[in-house]
CSV table of C-alpha atoms and ligand atoms in Angstrom, one decimal:
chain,number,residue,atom,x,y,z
A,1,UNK,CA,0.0,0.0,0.0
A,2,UNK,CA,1.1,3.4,-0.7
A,3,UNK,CA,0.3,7.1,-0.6
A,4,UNK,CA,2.6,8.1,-3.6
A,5,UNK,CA,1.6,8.8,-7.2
A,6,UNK,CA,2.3,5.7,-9.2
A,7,UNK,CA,4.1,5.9,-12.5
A,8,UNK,CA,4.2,3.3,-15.1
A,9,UNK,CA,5.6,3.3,-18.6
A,10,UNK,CA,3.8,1.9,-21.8
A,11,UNK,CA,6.1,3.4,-25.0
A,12,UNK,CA,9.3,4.7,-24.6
A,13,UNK,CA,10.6,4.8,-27.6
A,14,UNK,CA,10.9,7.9,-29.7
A,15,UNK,CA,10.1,9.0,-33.5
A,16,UNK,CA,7.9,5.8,-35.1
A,17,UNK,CA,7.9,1.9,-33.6
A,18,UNK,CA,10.7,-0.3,-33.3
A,19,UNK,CA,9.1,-3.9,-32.8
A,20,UNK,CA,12.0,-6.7,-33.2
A,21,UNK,CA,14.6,-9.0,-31.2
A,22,UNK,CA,16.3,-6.1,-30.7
A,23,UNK,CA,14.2,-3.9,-28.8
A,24,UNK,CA,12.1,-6.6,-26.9
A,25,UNK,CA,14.3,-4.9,-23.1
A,26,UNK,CA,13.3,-1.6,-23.6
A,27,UNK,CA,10.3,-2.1,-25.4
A,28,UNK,CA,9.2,-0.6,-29.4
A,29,UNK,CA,6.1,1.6,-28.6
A,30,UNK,CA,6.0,5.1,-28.9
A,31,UNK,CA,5.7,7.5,-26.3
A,32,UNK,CA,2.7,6.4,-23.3
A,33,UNK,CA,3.1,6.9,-19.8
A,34,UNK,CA,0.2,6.3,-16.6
A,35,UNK,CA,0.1,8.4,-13.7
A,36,UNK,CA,-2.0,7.7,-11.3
A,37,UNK,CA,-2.6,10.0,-8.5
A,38,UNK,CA,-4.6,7.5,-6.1
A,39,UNK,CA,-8.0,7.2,-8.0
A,40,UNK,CA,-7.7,9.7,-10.7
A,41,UNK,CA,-5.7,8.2,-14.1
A,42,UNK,CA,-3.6,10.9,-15.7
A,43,UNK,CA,-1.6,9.7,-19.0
A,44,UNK,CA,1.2,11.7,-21.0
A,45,UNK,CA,1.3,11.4,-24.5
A,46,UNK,CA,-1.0,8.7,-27.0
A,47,UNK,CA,2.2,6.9,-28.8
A,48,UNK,CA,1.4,3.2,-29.7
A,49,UNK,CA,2.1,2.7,-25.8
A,50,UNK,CA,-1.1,3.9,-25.3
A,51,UNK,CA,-2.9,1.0,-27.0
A,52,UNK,CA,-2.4,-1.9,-24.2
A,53,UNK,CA,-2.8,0.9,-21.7
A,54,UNK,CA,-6.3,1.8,-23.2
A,55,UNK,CA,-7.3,-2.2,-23.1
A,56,UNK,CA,-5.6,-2.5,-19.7
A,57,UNK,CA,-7.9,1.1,-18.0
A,58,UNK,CA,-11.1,-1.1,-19.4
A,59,UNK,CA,-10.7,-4.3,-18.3
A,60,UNK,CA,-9.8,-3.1,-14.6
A,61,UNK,CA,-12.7,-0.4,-15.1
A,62,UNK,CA,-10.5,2.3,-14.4
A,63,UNK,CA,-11.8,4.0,-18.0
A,64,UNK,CA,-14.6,6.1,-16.4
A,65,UNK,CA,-12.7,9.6,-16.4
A,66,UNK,CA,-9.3,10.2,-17.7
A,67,UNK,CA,-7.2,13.2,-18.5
A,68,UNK,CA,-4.9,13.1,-21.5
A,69,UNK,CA,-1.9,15.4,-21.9
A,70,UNK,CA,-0.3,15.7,-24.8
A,71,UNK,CA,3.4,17.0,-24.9
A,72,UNK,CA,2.7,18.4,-28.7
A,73,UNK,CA,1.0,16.9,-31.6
A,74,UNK,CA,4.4,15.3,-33.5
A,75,UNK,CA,2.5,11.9,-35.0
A,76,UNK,CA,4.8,10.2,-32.3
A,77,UNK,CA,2.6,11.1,-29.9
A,78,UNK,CA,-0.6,11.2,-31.1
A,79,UNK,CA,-0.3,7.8,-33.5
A,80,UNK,CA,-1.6,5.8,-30.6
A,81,UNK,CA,-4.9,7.6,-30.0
A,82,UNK,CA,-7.6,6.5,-33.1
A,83,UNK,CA,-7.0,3.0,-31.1
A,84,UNK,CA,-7.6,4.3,-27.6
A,85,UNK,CA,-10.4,1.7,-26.3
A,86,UNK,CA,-11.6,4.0,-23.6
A,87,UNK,CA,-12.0,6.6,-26.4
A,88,UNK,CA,-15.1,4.3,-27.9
A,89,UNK,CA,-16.8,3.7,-24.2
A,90,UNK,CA,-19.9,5.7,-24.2
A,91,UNK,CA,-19.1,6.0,-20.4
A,92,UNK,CA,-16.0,7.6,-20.9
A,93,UNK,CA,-15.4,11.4,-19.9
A,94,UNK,CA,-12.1,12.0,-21.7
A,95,UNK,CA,-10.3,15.5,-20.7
A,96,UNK,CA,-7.5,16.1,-24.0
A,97,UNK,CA,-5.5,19.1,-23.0
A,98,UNK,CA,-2.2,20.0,-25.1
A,99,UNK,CA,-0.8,22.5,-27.1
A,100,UNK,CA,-2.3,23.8,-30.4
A,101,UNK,CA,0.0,23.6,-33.2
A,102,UNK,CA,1.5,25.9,-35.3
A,103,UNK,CA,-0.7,26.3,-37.6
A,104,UNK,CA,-3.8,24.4,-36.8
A,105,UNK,CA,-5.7,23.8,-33.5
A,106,UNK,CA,-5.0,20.8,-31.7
A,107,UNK,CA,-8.6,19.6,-32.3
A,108,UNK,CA,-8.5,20.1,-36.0
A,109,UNK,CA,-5.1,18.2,-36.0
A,110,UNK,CA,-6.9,15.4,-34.1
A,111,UNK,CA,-9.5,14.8,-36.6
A,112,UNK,CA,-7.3,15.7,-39.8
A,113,UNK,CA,-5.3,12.1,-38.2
A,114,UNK,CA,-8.7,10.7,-38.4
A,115,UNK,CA,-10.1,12.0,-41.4
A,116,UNK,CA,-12.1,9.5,-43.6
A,117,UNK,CA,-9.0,10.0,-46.3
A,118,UNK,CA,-6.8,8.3,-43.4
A,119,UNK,CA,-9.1,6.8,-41.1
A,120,UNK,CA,-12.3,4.4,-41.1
A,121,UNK,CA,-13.1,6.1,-38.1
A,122,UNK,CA,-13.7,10.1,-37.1
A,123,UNK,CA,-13.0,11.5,-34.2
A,124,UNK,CA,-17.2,12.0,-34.0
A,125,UNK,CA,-17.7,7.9,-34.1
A,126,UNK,CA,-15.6,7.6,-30.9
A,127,UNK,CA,-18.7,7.1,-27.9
A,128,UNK,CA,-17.0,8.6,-25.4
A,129,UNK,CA,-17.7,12.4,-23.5
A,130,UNK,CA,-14.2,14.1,-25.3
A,131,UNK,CA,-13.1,17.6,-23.6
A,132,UNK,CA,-10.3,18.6,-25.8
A,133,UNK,CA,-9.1,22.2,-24.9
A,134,UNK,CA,-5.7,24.3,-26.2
A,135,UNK,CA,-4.0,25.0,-22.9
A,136,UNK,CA,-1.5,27.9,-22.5
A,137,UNK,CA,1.6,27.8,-20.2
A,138,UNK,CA,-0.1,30.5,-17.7
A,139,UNK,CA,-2.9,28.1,-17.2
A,140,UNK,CA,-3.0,25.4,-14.8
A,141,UNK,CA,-4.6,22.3,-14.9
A,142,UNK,CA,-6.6,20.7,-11.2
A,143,UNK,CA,-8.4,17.8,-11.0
A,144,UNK,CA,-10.0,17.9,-7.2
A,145,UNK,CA,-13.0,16.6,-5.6
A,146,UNK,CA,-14.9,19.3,-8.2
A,147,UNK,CA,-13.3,17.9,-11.3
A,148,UNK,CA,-10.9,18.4,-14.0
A,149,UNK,CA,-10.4,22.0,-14.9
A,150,UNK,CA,-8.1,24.9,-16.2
A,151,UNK,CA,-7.3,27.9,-13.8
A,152,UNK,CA,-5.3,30.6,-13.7
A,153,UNK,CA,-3.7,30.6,-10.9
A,154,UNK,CA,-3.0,26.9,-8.8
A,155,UNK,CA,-2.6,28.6,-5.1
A,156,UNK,CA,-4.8,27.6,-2.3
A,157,UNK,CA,-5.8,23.6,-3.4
A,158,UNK,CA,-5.8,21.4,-1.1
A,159,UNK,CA,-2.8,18.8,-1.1
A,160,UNK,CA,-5.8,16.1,-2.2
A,161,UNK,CA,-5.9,18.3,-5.8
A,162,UNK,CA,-3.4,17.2,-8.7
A,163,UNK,CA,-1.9,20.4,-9.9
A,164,UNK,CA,-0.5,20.3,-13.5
A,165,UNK,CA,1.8,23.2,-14.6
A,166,UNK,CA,2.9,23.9,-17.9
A,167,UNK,CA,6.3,24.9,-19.5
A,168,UNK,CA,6.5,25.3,-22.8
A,169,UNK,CA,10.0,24.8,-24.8
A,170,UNK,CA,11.4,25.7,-28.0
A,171,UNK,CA,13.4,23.6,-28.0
A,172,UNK,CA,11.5,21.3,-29.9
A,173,UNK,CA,10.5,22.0,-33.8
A,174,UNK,CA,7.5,23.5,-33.4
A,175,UNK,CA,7.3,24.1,-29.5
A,176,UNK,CA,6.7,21.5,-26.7
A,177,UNK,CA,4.8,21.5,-23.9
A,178,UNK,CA,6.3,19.9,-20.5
A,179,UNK,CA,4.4,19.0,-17.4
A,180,UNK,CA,4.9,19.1,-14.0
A,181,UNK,CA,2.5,16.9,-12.1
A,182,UNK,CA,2.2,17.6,-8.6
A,183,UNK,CA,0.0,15.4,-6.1
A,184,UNK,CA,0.2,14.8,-2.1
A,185,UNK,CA,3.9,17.5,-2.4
A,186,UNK,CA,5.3,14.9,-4.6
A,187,UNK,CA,6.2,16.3,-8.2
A,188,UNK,CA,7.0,14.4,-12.1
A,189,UNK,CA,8.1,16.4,-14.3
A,190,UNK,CA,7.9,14.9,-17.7
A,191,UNK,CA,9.7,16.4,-20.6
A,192,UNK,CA,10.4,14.4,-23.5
A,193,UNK,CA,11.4,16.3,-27.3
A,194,UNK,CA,13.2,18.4,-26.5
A,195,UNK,CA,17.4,19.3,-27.5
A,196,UNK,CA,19.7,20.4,-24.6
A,197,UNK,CA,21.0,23.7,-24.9
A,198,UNK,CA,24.8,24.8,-23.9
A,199,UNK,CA,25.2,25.4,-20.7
A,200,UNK,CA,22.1,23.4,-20.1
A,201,UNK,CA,18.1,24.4,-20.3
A,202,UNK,CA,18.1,27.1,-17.4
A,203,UNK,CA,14.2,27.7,-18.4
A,204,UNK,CA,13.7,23.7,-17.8
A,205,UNK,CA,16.2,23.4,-14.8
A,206,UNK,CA,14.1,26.2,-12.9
A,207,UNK,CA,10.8,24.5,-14.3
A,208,UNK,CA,12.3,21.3,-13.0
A,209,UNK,CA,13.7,22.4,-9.6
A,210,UNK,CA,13.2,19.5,-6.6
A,211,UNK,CA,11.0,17.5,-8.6
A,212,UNK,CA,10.8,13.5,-7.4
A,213,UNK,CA,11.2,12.3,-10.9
A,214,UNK,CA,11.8,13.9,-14.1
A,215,UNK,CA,11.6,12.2,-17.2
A,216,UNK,CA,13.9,13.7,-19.7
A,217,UNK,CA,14.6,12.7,-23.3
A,218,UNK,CA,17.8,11.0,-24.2
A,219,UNK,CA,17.8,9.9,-27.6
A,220,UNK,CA,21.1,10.3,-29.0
A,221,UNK,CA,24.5,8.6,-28.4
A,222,UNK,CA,26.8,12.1,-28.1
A,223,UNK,CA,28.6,10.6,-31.2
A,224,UNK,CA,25.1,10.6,-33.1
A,225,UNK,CA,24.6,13.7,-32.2
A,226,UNK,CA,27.9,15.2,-32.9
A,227,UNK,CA,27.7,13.2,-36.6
A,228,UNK,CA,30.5,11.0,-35.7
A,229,UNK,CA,28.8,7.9,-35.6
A,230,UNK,CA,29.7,6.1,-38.9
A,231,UNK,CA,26.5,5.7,-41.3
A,232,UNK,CA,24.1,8.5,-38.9
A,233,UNK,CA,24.1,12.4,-40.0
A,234,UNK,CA,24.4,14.8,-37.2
A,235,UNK,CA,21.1,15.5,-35.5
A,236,UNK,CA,21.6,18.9,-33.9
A,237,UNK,CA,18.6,21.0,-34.2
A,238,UNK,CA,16.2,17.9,-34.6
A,239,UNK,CA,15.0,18.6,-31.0
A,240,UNK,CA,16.3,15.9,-29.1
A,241,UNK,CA,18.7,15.1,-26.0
A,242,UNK,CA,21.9,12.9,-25.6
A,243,UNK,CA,22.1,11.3,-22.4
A,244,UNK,CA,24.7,14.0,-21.2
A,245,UNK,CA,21.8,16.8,-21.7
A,246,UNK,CA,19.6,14.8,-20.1
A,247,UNK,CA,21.8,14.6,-17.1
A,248,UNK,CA,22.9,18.0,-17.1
A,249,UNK,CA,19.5,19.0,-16.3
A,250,UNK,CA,18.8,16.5,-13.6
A,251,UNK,CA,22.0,17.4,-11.6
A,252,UNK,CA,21.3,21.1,-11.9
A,253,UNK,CA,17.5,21.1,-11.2
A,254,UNK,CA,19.1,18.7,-8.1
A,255,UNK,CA,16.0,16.2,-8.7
A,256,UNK,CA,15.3,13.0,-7.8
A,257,UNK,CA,15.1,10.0,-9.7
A,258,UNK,CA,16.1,10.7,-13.8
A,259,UNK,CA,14.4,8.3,-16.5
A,260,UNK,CA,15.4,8.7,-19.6
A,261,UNK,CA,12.9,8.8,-22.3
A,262,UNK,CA,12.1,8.5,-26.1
A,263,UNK,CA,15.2,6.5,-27.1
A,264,UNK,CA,16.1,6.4,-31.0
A,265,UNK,CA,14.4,3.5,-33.0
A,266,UNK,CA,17.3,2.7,-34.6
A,267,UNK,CA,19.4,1.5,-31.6
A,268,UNK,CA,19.1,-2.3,-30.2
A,269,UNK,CA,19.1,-2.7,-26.3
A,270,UNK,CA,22.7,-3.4,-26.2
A,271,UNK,CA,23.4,-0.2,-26.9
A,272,UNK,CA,20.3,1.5,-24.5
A,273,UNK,CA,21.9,-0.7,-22.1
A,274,UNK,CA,25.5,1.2,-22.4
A,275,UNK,CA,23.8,4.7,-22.5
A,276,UNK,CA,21.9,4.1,-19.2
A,277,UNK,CA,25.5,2.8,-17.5
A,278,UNK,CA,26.9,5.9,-19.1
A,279,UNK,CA,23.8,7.8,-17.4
A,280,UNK,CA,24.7,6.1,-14.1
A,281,UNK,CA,28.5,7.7,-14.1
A,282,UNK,CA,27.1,11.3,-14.8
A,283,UNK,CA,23.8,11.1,-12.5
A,284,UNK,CA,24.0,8.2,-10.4
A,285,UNK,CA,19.9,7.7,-9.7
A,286,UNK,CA,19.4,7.6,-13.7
A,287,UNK,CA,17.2,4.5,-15.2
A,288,UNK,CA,16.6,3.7,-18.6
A,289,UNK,CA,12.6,3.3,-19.4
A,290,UNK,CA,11.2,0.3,-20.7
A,291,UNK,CA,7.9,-0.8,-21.3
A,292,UNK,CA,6.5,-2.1,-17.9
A,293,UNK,CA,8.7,-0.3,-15.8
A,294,UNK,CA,6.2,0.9,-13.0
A,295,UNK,CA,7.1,2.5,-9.2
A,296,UNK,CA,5.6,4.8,-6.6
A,297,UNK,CA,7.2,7.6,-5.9
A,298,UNK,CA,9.1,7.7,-2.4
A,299,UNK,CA,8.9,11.2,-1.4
A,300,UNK,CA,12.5,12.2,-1.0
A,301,UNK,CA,12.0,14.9,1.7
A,302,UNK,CA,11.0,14.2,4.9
A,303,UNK,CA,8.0,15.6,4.7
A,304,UNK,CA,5.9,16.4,8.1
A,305,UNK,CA,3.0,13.8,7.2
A,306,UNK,CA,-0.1,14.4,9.2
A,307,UNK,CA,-1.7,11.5,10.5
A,308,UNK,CA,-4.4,10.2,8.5
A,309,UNK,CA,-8.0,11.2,9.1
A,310,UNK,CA,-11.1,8.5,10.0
A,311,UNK,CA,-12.1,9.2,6.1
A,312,UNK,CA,-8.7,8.9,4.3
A,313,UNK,CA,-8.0,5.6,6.2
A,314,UNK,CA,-11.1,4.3,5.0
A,315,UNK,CA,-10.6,5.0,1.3
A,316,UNK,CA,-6.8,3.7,1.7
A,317,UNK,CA,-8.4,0.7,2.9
A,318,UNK,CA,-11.0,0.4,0.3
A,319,UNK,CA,-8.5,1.2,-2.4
A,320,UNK,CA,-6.0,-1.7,-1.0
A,321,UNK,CA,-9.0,-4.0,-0.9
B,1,LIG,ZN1,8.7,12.4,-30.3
B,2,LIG,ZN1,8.3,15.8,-31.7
C-alpha cells in the first residue's frame, strides 16, 4: 500500500515503432506513460504505448474519467490515439489538453489524423464524452474533488488536488509543452522532445527544480549527435537530448530520480543498455525506461505527514481492498 503517485511506462521509444529482437528490453512503442494519483488516471502522450494501456484502463474499469496530456501533436505522440479503447466507451469522460500547433488547432489536427482520407473512423464515431481544450503555459490544470479543470492561478488547493503546470519549450521543432505533475507534495516532471542547450536548459532546470522524478529525453548517443557515428548524420537542431543533456539538467534542477525517455528507433538494447551505464556515471539515480517499468514515488523529503483522518483511512483501505 502506498500514498505516492504511481508511475508506469507503456512506449518509450521515440520518432515511429521499433518492434523486433532487438528492442524486446526496452520495449518498441511510442511515447505512453500512466500516472496515477490515487483514483484519478492521468496519462502523457497517446504513442502506440497507449494502446495496451487503453485495453488495460477497461478491463480493470478504471476508464470512467481520464485526463490526456499531450506534450505536442508530433504523429509520435498522437499515432496511438484512433485506437484508444476507452476513447469508444460511451461511459468515458475523456479531458485532452495540449498545445495547439503551429498552424492548426490541436482539435483540428486530431480529426485531420482521423479523417475519412486516413481513417475508417472520425474523431465524432468515438462514444466517449471528449473535452479537448488548447492549454497555455499560464494556465494550470486541477483535478480535485470538483473535477478536471483549467485555472489561472493553482494557489490555495488542497494537497488532495493534482496540480498540473505547464512549461513550454522551444526547444522542440514547433514548441513542446512539459508537465509538471504535482500530487500529495510529490512532483514528475515529464519532458520528453526536447534538445539540450549549452550550458544546459536554465528555463527547464528552474521548471524542473526538486522535482521527485523527471523524465527527460535522451535519444542520441553524443557521437550521433555530434555526426560521428559512422552511417548517422548529425542530429543537432532535430529537437532531441543525448544522455549527457539529459543529465545535465537532472543534476542542476538537483532532482530525484532521472528516467530517460524516447530513445532512438534505430538503436538495439545493447546499446540503450551502455547509455543508461553511461547515465549512471554522470547522474548516479538515472534509469533507462522500458515498457512495464512501474514505481511509486518515495517522497524524497522528509516531509511532516499528518496522520491520517477516519475518512482517508477508510478510502486507503478500500482502495487496497
Ligand atoms: Zn517524439
Ligand atoms: Zn516531436
Amino acid at each position: 500500500m502506498s500514498n505516492g503517485m504511481k508511475i508506469k511506462f507503456w512506449g518509450v521509444r521515440g520518432s515511429y515503432p521499433a518492434p523486433g529482437a532487438g528492442t524486446v528490453k526496452y520495449g518498441g512503442n511510442t511515447p505512453s506513460v500512466e500516472i496515477r494519483a490515487g483514483e484519478r488516471t492521468i496519462l502523457l502522450d497517446a504513442g502506440t504505448g497507449i494502446i495496451p494501456l487503453g485495453r488495460e484502463l477497461a478491463r480493470t474499469k478504471r476508464a470512467n474519467e481520464i485526463l490526456l496530456l499531450l506534450s505536442h501533436l508530433h504523429n509520435d505522440h498522437t499515432q496511438g490515439f484512433p485506437f484508444f479503447v476507452p476513447a469508444y466507451l460511451p461511459n468515458t469522460k475523456l479531458h485532452i489538453y495540449g498545445p495547439d500547433g503551429t498552424h492548426e488547432s490541436m482539435k483540428n489536427v486530431l480529426e485531420r489524423n482521423q479523417s475519412s482520407e486516413t481513417f475508417p473512423l472520425g474523431l465524432r464515431d468515438m462514444a466517449s464524452a471528449k473535452d479537448i481544450q488548447a492549454v497555455r503555459e499560464s494556465e494550470v490544470i486541477v483535478w480535485d474533488e470538483a473535477g478536471v479543470r483549467v485555472v489561472e492561478s493553482g494557489t490555495g488547493l488542497s494537497d488532495e488536488a493534482v496540480v498540473i503546470r505547464i512549461h513550454k519549450s522551444y526547444a522542440h521543432p514547433g514548441g513542446v509543452f512539459m508537465y509538471r505533475i504535482t500530487w500529495r507534495g510529490q512532483s514528475v516532471v515529464y519532458a520528453t522532445d526536447t534538445e539540450g542547450y549549452v550550458g544546459t536548459d536554465k528555463r527547464l532546470v528552474k521548471f524542473a527544480k526538486d522535482a521527485d522524478v523527471l523524465i527527460h529525453d535522451a535519444q542520441y548517443l553524443d557521437e550521433h549527435y555530434w555526426g560521428q557515428l559512422e552511417g548517422f548524420p548529425s542530429t543537432q537542431g532535430f529537437g532531441h537530448s543525448t544522455v549527457t543533456m539529459a543529465c545535465e539538467v537532472a543534476a542542476s534542477a538537483s532532482t530525484g530520480q532521472l528516467i530517460l525517455f524516447h530513445h532512438e528507433p534505430a538503436y538495439a538494447d545493447d546499446v540503450l543498455a551502455g547509455m543508461e551505464a553511461k547515465a549512471k556515471s554522470l547522474f548516479r539515480d538515472s534509469t533507462m525506461a522500458y515498457e512495464g517499468l512501474e514505481f511509486t514515488i518515495t517522497p524524497r523529503f522528509d516531509y511532516a505527514i499528518a496522520p491520517l483522518s477516519a475518512r482517508e483511512r477508510d478510502v486507503q483501505y478500500a482502495q487496497n481492498g
